[in-house]
DNA sequence: ATCGGGACCTGCTTGC
DNA sequence: TGCAAGCAGGTCCCGA
């Protein structure tokens, strides 16, 4: 499920219900995520008060005074705040109980993560992450500098979290379409103006999706509904064979780096 | 150093 | 209707 907009929507959805509240118990039903959930997490967190929830890339960082719980939703994860004693489903692997409410992690494919990082140091997994696309520092000049000499296709570059974080398969296709750049264009061949267009398209696409997600925040608790932006009509993603909303040409799909890549042969050029 | 491919998992859709 | 193949929004690790 989650690309950056859903992770950010999740953060905003759960934070008001949990900030400043003390963990009463941790229940691990199935520790087998991409890495095992630490078996002693109950011991680590019980009695501790949640200080903040931040996001870095697609990681959610739940900070306590003695360390930080890292959550990642992988391909299929989701988090809900529900009432205590709500019966768990088959793929509800982890509960953080906060008195009368529960933060529940569901993840059918189990590509997610729940890891504990003691102390104030950031977890090593965060060490090699690229720039946040919504940071002021991310702009056309940054992209131009970072991409010189590279032959990687533009789509793979913007999806590589060591360069730019949070741009997943959907928003990579959408951003490139918005910037009118063919996904296979070697990133290093883009000039300053196309770099500026692409950077702006990424910021704009992600920003709009977060805003759309915000419209469903009030339903976030007790709900299994998908965030609003997910019902939103994408311009090219998952629309192969349909007409491009911009120019009417037929949208195509190709494989790039094992992922389906949607583009419009009319709008997007190398 | 950079890049591509395989690996990790389950569930849903598609096609025979 | 049943079954197998193919595909899905992420990331890490390996080898060329």
CSV table of C-alpha atoms (C1' of nucleotides) in Angstrom, one decimal:
chain,number,residue,atom,x,y,z
A,1,UNK,CA,0.0,0.0,0.0
A,2,UNK,CA,2.0,2.8,1.3
A,3,UNK,CA,3.9,5.3,-0.5
A,4,UNK,CA,5.0,8.5,1.3
A,5,UNK,CA,1.6,10.1,1.2
A,6,UNK,CA,-0.1,7.2,3.0
A,7,UNK,CA,2.7,7.0,5.6
A,8,UNK,CA,2.3,10.7,6.3
A,9,UNK,CA,-1.4,10.4,6.4
A,10,UNK,CA,-1.1,7.6,8.8
A,11,UNK,CA,1.2,9.6,11.0
A,12,UNK,CA,-1.2,12.5,11.2
A,13,UNK,CA,-4.1,10.1,11.8
A,14,UNK,CA,-2.7,8.2,14.7
A,15,UNK,CA,-0.6,11.0,16.4
A,16,UNK,CA,-3.5,12.9,18.1
A,17,UNK,CA,-4.7,9.7,19.8
A,18,UNK,CA,-1.3,8.5,21.1
A,19,UNK,CA,1.0,11.4,21.9
A,20,UNK,CA,1.7,11.8,25.6
A,21,UNK,CA,0.0,8.4,26.3
A,22,UNK,CA,1.7,5.6,28.2
A,23,UNK,CA,2.2,2.1,26.8
A,24,UNK,CA,0.4,-0.4,29.0
A,25,UNK,CA,1.3,-3.6,27.1
A,26,UNK,CA,2.8,-4.9,23.8
A,27,UNK,CA,1.4,-8.0,22.1
A,28,UNK,CA,3.3,-9.7,19.4
A,29,UNK,CA,1.3,-12.3,17.5
A,30,UNK,CA,3.7,-13.0,14.7
A,31,UNK,CA,7.2,-11.6,14.9
A,32,UNK,CA,8.1,-12.7,11.4
A,33,UNK,CA,8.4,-9.4,9.5
A,34,UNK,CA,11.3,-8.5,7.1
A,35,UNK,CA,13.3,-8.7,10.3
A,36,UNK,CA,12.0,-10.2,13.5
A,37,UNK,CA,10.0,-8.0,15.9
A,38,UNK,CA,12.2,-7.8,19.1
A,39,UNK,CA,10.8,-10.4,21.5
A,40,UNK,CA,11.3,-8.2,24.5
A,41,UNK,CA,9.4,-5.2,23.1
A,42,UNK,CA,6.8,-5.5,25.9
A,43,UNK,CA,9.5,-5.2,28.5
A,44,UNK,CA,11.1,-2.3,26.6
A,45,UNK,CA,7.9,-0.2,26.2
A,46,UNK,CA,5.5,-0.9,29.0
A,47,UNK,CA,5.2,2.0,31.3
A,48,UNK,CA,6.9,4.4,28.8
A,49,UNK,CA,5.2,7.5,27.4
A,50,UNK,CA,5.2,8.2,23.7
A,51,UNK,CA,6.9,11.6,23.1
A,52,UNK,CA,6.6,12.1,19.4
A,53,UNK,CA,5.8,10.5,16.1
A,54,UNK,CA,7.9,11.7,13.2
A,55,UNK,CA,8.4,10.4,9.7
A,56,UNK,CA,11.6,9.9,7.8
A,57,UNK,CA,11.2,8.5,4.3
A,58,UNK,CA,8.5,5.8,4.7
A,59,UNK,CA,9.6,5.0,8.3
A,60,UNK,CA,7.5,6.1,11.2
A,61,UNK,CA,9.6,7.0,14.3
A,62,UNK,CA,7.8,6.6,17.6
A,63,UNK,CA,10.1,8.3,20.1
A,64,UNK,CA,10.2,7.5,23.8
A,65,UNK,CA,12.6,9.0,26.3
A,66,UNK,CA,14.9,5.9,26.1
A,67,UNK,CA,14.8,5.1,22.4
A,68,UNK,CA,12.8,5.0,19.3
A,69,UNK,CA,10.5,2.4,17.7
A,70,UNK,CA,10.8,2.2,14.0
A,71,UNK,CA,7.8,1.1,12.0
A,72,UNK,CA,7.7,0.4,8.3
A,73,UNK,CA,4.6,-0.6,6.4
A,74,UNK,CA,6.3,-2.4,3.5
A,75,UNK,CA,4.0,-3.2,0.6
A,76,UNK,CA,0.8,-4.1,2.5
A,77,UNK,CA,1.0,-2.7,6.0
A,78,UNK,CA,-1.4,-0.5,7.8
A,79,UNK,CA,-1.8,1.0,11.2
A,80,UNK,CA,-5.0,1.7,13.1
A,81,UNK,CA,-6.0,3.0,16.4
A,82,UNK,CA,-8.8,0.9,17.8
A,83,UNK,CA,-10.5,0.1,21.1
A,84,UNK,CA,-9.0,-2.4,23.5
A,85,UNK,CA,-10.3,-5.9,23.1
A,86,UNK,CA,-11.1,-5.5,19.3
A,87,UNK,CA,-10.6,-9.0,18.0
A,88,UNK,CA,-7.4,-9.3,15.9
A,89,UNK,CA,-7.5,-10.5,12.3
A,90,UNK,CA,-5.3,-13.0,10.6
A,91,UNK,CA,-2.6,-10.6,9.7
A,92,UNK,CA,-2.6,-8.3,12.8
A,93,UNK,CA,0.9,-9.0,14.0
A,94,UNK,CA,1.6,-6.4,16.6
A,95,UNK,CA,-0.4,-4.4,19.1
A,96,UNK,CA,0.8,-1.5,21.2
A,97,UNK,CA,-1.7,-1.0,23.9
A,98,UNK,CA,-2.1,2.4,25.3
A,99,UNK,CA,-4.7,2.0,28.1
A,100,UNK,CA,-8.1,1.8,26.5
A,101,UNK,CA,-6.8,2.1,22.9
A,102,UNK,CA,-4.5,0.0,20.7
A,103,UNK,CA,-2.2,0.8,17.9
A,104,UNK,CA,-2.5,-2.2,15.7
A,105,UNK,CA,-0.1,-3.2,12.8
A,106,UNK,CA,-1.6,-5.3,10.1
A,107,UNK,CA,0.6,-6.5,7.3
A,108,UNK,CA,-0.5,-9.5,5.1
A,109,UNK,CA,2.7,-9.7,3.1
A,110,UNK,CA,5.0,-9.1,6.0
A,111,UNK,CA,7.5,-6.9,4.2
A,112,UNK,CA,7.1,-4.4,7.0
A,113,UNK,CA,9.3,-3.7,10.0
A,114,UNK,CA,9.0,-3.0,13.7
A,115,UNK,CA,12.5,-2.4,15.3
A,116,UNK,CA,13.7,-0.9,18.5
A,117,UNK,CA,16.6,1.6,18.5
A,118,UNK,CA,17.8,2.3,22.1
A,119,UNK,CA,19.2,5.7,23.0
A,120,UNK,CA,19.3,8.9,21.0
A,121,UNK,CA,21.2,7.6,17.9
A,122,UNK,CA,19.1,7.2,14.8
A,123,UNK,CA,18.7,3.6,13.6
A,124,UNK,CA,21.3,2.5,11.1
A,125,UNK,CA,18.6,1.9,8.5
A,126,UNK,CA,18.0,5.6,8.4
A,127,UNK,CA,21.7,6.4,7.8
A,128,UNK,CA,21.8,6.0,4.1
A,129,UNK,CA,18.6,7.6,3.1
A,130,UNK,CA,18.4,10.3,0.5
A,131,UNK,CA,16.8,13.7,0.5
A,132,UNK,CA,13.2,14.3,1.6
A,133,UNK,CA,11.3,15.5,-1.5
A,134,UNK,CA,9.2,17.9,0.5
A,135,UNK,CA,12.2,19.5,2.1
A,136,UNK,CA,13.1,23.0,0.8
A,137,UNK,CA,16.6,21.7,-0.2
A,138,UNK,CA,15.0,19.4,-2.8
A,139,UNK,CA,14.6,21.4,-6.0
A,140,UNK,CA,15.8,21.4,-9.6
A,141,UNK,CA,19.3,22.5,-8.7
A,142,UNK,CA,19.6,19.6,-6.3
A,143,UNK,CA,18.4,17.1,-8.8
A,144,UNK,CA,20.6,18.5,-11.5
A,145,UNK,CA,23.7,18.3,-9.3
A,146,UNK,CA,22.8,14.8,-8.0
A,147,UNK,CA,22.2,13.3,-11.4
A,148,UNK,CA,25.3,14.4,-13.4
A,149,UNK,CA,27.2,11.5,-14.9
A,150,UNK,CA,24.5,8.9,-14.2
A,151,UNK,CA,22.9,6.7,-16.8
A,152,UNK,CA,20.1,5.2,-14.7
A,153,UNK,CA,16.7,5.7,-16.2
A,154,UNK,CA,14.9,8.7,-14.7
A,155,UNK,CA,12.2,6.5,-13.1
A,156,UNK,CA,14.7,4.2,-11.3
A,157,UNK,CA,16.7,7.2,-10.1
A,158,UNK,CA,13.7,8.9,-8.5
A,159,UNK,CA,12.6,5.7,-6.9
A,160,UNK,CA,16.0,4.9,-5.4
A,161,UNK,CA,15.8,5.8,-1.7
A,162,UNK,CA,19.5,6.5,-1.5
A,163,UNK,CA,18.9,9.5,-3.7
A,164,UNK,CA,15.4,10.7,-3.0
A,165,UNK,CA,13.1,9.0,-0.4
A,166,UNK,CA,9.4,8.3,-0.6
A,167,UNK,CA,8.8,8.2,-4.3
A,168,UNK,CA,7.3,4.8,-5.0
A,169,UNK,CA,6.1,3.1,-8.1
A,170,UNK,CA,2.8,5.0,-8.4
A,171,UNK,CA,4.2,8.5,-7.9
A,172,UNK,CA,7.3,7.9,-10.0
A,173,UNK,CA,5.0,7.3,-13.0
A,174,UNK,CA,2.8,10.1,-12.1
A,175,UNK,CA,5.6,12.6,-11.5
A,176,UNK,CA,7.3,11.8,-14.8
A,177,UNK,CA,4.1,12.2,-16.7
A,178,UNK,CA,3.4,15.5,-15.0
A,179,UNK,CA,7.0,16.6,-15.9
A,180,UNK,CA,6.6,15.3,-19.5
A,181,UNK,CA,9.7,13.2,-19.2
A,182,UNK,CA,9.9,9.6,-20.6
A,183,UNK,CA,10.6,7.2,-17.7
A,184,UNK,CA,13.6,5.6,-19.6
A,185,UNK,CA,15.4,8.9,-20.1
A,186,UNK,CA,18.9,8.6,-18.6
A,187,UNK,CA,18.7,10.9,-15.7
A,188,UNK,CA,22.1,12.4,-16.4
A,189,UNK,CA,21.0,13.8,-19.7
A,190,UNK,CA,18.3,16.0,-18.3
A,191,UNK,CA,19.2,19.7,-18.4
A,192,UNK,CA,18.5,22.2,-15.6
A,193,UNK,CA,15.1,23.1,-16.9
A,194,UNK,CA,13.8,19.5,-17.1
A,195,UNK,CA,15.3,18.8,-13.7
A,196,UNK,CA,13.4,21.7,-12.3
A,197,UNK,CA,10.2,20.5,-13.9
A,198,UNK,CA,10.7,17.0,-12.5
A,199,UNK,CA,11.6,18.2,-9.0
A,200,UNK,CA,8.5,20.4,-8.9
A,201,UNK,CA,6.3,17.6,-10.3
A,202,UNK,CA,7.5,15.3,-7.5
A,203,UNK,CA,6.8,17.9,-4.8
A,204,UNK,CA,3.5,18.8,-6.3
A,205,UNK,CA,2.3,15.2,-6.8
A,206,UNK,CA,3.2,14.0,-3.3
A,207,UNK,CA,1.9,17.2,-1.7
A,208,UNK,CA,-1.5,16.9,-3.4
A,209,UNK,CA,-1.8,13.2,-2.4
A,210,UNK,CA,-1.1,14.1,1.2
A,211,UNK,CA,-3.8,16.8,1.1
A,212,UNK,CA,-6.2,14.3,-0.4
A,213,UNK,CA,-5.4,11.9,2.4
A,214,UNK,CA,-6.0,14.6,4.9
A,215,UNK,CA,-9.6,14.7,3.9
A,216,UNK,CA,-10.2,11.3,5.2
A,217,UNK,CA,-8.3,11.7,8.5
A,218,UNK,CA,-11.4,11.9,10.6
A,219,UNK,CA,-12.3,8.4,9.4
A,220,UNK,CA,-8.9,7.0,10.2
A,221,UNK,CA,-9.8,5.6,13.6
A,222,UNK,CA,-12.0,2.5,13.7
A,223,UNK,CA,-12.1,2.4,9.9
A,224,UNK,CA,-10.7,0.1,7.3
A,225,UNK,CA,-11.4,2.6,4.4
A,226,UNK,CA,-8.7,3.6,2.1
A,227,UNK,CA,-7.3,7.1,2.3
A,228,UNK,CA,-9.0,9.5,-0.2
A,229,UNK,CA,-6.0,9.9,-2.5
A,230,UNK,CA,-6.1,6.2,-3.2
A,231,UNK,CA,-9.5,6.5,-4.8
A,232,UNK,CA,-8.3,9.5,-6.7
A,233,UNK,CA,-7.9,9.0,-10.4
A,234,UNK,CA,-4.3,8.8,-11.4
A,235,UNK,CA,-3.3,10.3,-14.7
A,236,UNK,CA,-1.3,7.3,-16.0
A,237,UNK,CA,-0.8,4.7,-13.2
A,238,UNK,CA,-2.8,1.6,-13.8
A,239,UNK,CA,-4.4,3.1,-16.9
A,240,UNK,CA,-2.7,1.3,-19.8
A,241,UNK,CA,-4.9,1.3,-22.9
A,242,UNK,CA,-6.9,4.3,-21.7
A,243,UNK,CA,-6.5,7.8,-23.2
A,244,UNK,CA,-4.1,10.2,-21.6
A,245,UNK,CA,-6.1,12.9,-19.8
A,246,UNK,CA,-3.7,15.6,-21.2
A,247,UNK,CA,-3.3,14.7,-24.9
A,248,UNK,CA,-5.7,11.7,-25.6
A,249,UNK,CA,-3.0,9.3,-26.8
A,250,UNK,CA,-3.2,5.8,-25.5
A,251,UNK,CA,-1.3,5.2,-22.2
A,252,UNK,CA,1.3,2.4,-22.3
A,253,UNK,CA,2.8,0.1,-19.7
A,254,UNK,CA,6.4,-1.2,-19.8
A,255,UNK,CA,8.6,-3.1,-17.4
A,256,UNK,CA,11.5,-1.2,-15.7
A,257,UNK,CA,13.5,-2.8,-13.0
A,258,UNK,CA,10.8,-5.4,-12.5
A,259,UNK,CA,8.1,-2.8,-11.9
A,260,UNK,CA,5.3,-1.8,-14.1
A,261,UNK,CA,5.8,1.7,-15.5
A,262,UNK,CA,3.0,3.7,-17.1
A,263,UNK,CA,3.6,6.6,-19.5
A,264,UNK,CA,2.0,8.5,-22.3
A,265,UNK,CA,3.9,8.3,-25.6
A,266,UNK,CA,2.4,11.6,-26.6
A,267,UNK,CA,3.3,13.8,-23.6
A,268,UNK,CA,6.5,12.2,-22.4
A,269,UNK,CA,9.8,12.5,-24.3
A,270,UNK,CA,13.4,11.4,-23.8
B,1,DA,C1',30.8,3.0,-8.1
B,2,DT,C1',26.8,1.8,-10.5
B,3,DC,C1',23.4,-1.1,-12.0
B,4,DG,C1',20.3,-5.1,-12.6
B,5,DG,C1',18.3,-9.1,-10.7
B,6,DG,C1',16.6,-12.1,-7.1
B,7,DA,C1',14.9,-12.5,-2.6
B,8,DC,C1',11.5,-11.9,1.0
B,9,DC,C1',5.6,-13.0,1.7
B,10,DT,C1',0.4,-13.5,0.9
B,11,DG,C1',-3.8,-12.4,-1.6
B,12,DC,C1',-6.2,-11.1,-5.5
B,13,DT,C1',-7.2,-11.3,-10.5
B,14,DT,C1',-6.8,-13.5,-14.8
B,15,DG,C1',-7.0,-17.2,-18.1
B,16,DC,C1',-7.3,-21.9,-19.4
C,1,DT,C1',-15.9,-24.4,-10.8
C,2,DG,C1',-11.0,-25.3,-10.1
C,3,DC,C1',-6.4,-24.5,-10.5
C,4,DA,C1',-2.1,-22.3,-11.8
C,5,DA,C1',0.2,-18.3,-13.2
C,6,DG,C1',1.0,-13.6,-12.8
C,7,DC,C1',0.9,-9.5,-10.5
C,8,DA,C1',0.8,-6.1,-6.5
C,9,DG,C1',1.9,0.4,-3.6
C,10,DG,C1',9.1,-1.7,-0.8
C,11,DT,C1',13.6,-2.6,0.2
C,12,DC,C1',18.0,-5.1,0.9
C,13,DC,C1',21.7,-7.9,-0.8
C,14,DC,C1',24.4,-9.9,-4.1
C,15,DG,C1',27.3,-10.2,-8.1
C,16,DA,C1',28.8,-8.4,-12.6
